[in-house]
PDB file of C-alpha atoms in Angstrom:
ATOM      1  CA  MET M 224      -9.800  15.017 -30.879  1.00  0.00           C
ATOM      2  CA  HIS M 225      -6.646  12.926 -31.869  1.00  0.00           C
ATOM      3  CA  LYS M 226      -5.822   9.343 -31.486  1.00  0.00           C
ATOM      4  CA  LEU M 227      -2.370   9.231 -29.492  1.00  0.00           C
ATOM      5  CA  SER M 228       0.053   6.441 -30.521  1.00  0.00           C
ATOM      6  CA  ASP M 229       1.304   3.857 -28.132  1.00  0.00           C
ATOM      7  CA  LYS M 230       4.657   5.073 -26.924  1.00  0.00           C
ATOM      8  CA  LYS M 231       3.002   8.687 -26.392  1.00  0.00           C
ATOM      9  CA  LEU M 232       0.410   6.696 -23.787  1.00  0.00           C
ATOM     10  CA  GLU M 233       3.086   5.094 -22.159  1.00  0.00           C
ATOM     11  CA  LYS M 234       4.731   8.058 -21.410  1.00  0.00           C
ATOM     12  CA  ILE M 235       1.449   9.605 -19.642  1.00  0.00           C
ATOM     13  CA  THR M 236       1.725  10.181 -15.630  1.00  0.00           C
ATOM     14  CA  GLY M 237      -0.328  11.931 -13.544  1.00  0.00           C
ATOM     15  CA  GLY M 238      -2.991  11.423 -10.976  1.00  0.00           C
ATOM     16  CA  GLU M 239      -0.217   9.272  -8.758  1.00  0.00           C
ATOM     17  CA  VAL M 240       0.287   9.371  -5.282  1.00  0.00           C
ATOM     18  CA  SER M 241       3.673   8.432  -4.115  1.00  0.00           C
ATOM     19  CA  VAL M 242       4.616   6.394  -1.091  1.00  0.00           C
ATOM     20  CA  MET M 243       6.313   9.388   0.412  1.00  0.00           C
ATOM     21  CA  VAL M 244       3.339  11.422   0.482  1.00  0.00           C
ATOM     22  CA  TYR M 245       1.241   8.218   2.885  1.00  0.00           C
ATOM     23  CA  LEU M 246       4.090   8.444   4.998  1.00  0.00           C
ATOM     24  CA  ILE M 247       4.471  11.954   5.839  1.00  0.00           C
ATOM     25  CA  ALA M 248       0.606  12.110   6.648  1.00  0.00           C
ATOM     26  CA  THR M 249       0.752   9.047   8.259  1.00  0.00           C
ATOM     27  CA  THR M 250       3.849  10.593  10.420  1.00  0.00           C
ATOM     28  CA  ILE M 251       1.963  13.364  11.191  1.00  0.00           C
ATOM     29  CA  VAL M 252      -1.597  11.757  12.482  1.00  0.00           C
ATOM     30  CA  VAL M 253       1.103  10.140  14.711  1.00  0.00           C
ATOM     31  CA  PHE M 254       2.838  12.760  16.076  1.00  0.00           C
ATOM     32  CA  LEU M 255      -0.440  14.739  16.491  1.00  0.00           C
ATOM     33  CA  SER M 256      -2.507  11.842  17.874  1.00  0.00           C
ATOM     34  CA  GLY M 257       0.604  11.279  20.758  1.00  0.00           C
ATOM     35  CA  ILE M 258       0.362  15.116  21.755  1.00  0.00           C
ATOM     36  CA  LEU M 259      -3.233  15.052  21.928  1.00  0.00           C
ATOM     37  CA  ASP M 260      -2.593  11.849  23.892  1.00  0.00           C
ATOM     38  CA  GLY M 261       0.082  13.422  26.217  1.00  0.00           C
ATOM     39  CA  TYR M 262      -2.151  16.438  26.549  1.00  0.00           C
ATOM     40  CA  THR M 263      -4.971  14.629  27.668  1.00  0.00           C
ATOM     41  CA  ASN M 264      -3.789  12.069  29.790  1.00  0.00           C
ATOM     42  CA  PRO M 265      -0.542  13.200  31.465  1.00  0.00           C
ATOM     43  CA  LYS M 266       1.527  10.598  33.055  1.00  0.00           C
ATOM     44  CA  LYS M 267       4.922  11.409  35.037  1.00  0.00           C
ATOM     45  CA  CYS M 268       8.135  10.017  33.788  1.00  0.00           C
ATOM     46  CA  GLY M 269       8.737   6.566  35.162  1.00  0.00           C
ATOM     47  CA  GLU M 270       5.241   5.084  35.255  1.00  0.00           C
TER      48      GLU M 270
END
């Protein structure tokens, strides 16, 4: 095992989840819940 310098430690990235992943996951959940709601509780247009 060896020690890493401060510069190398600052360059280490990983284990991060970007904001875009959260937005995509939220969009999918909202879309699927809308489909499920429309399927289980259909309403006519204009109600």
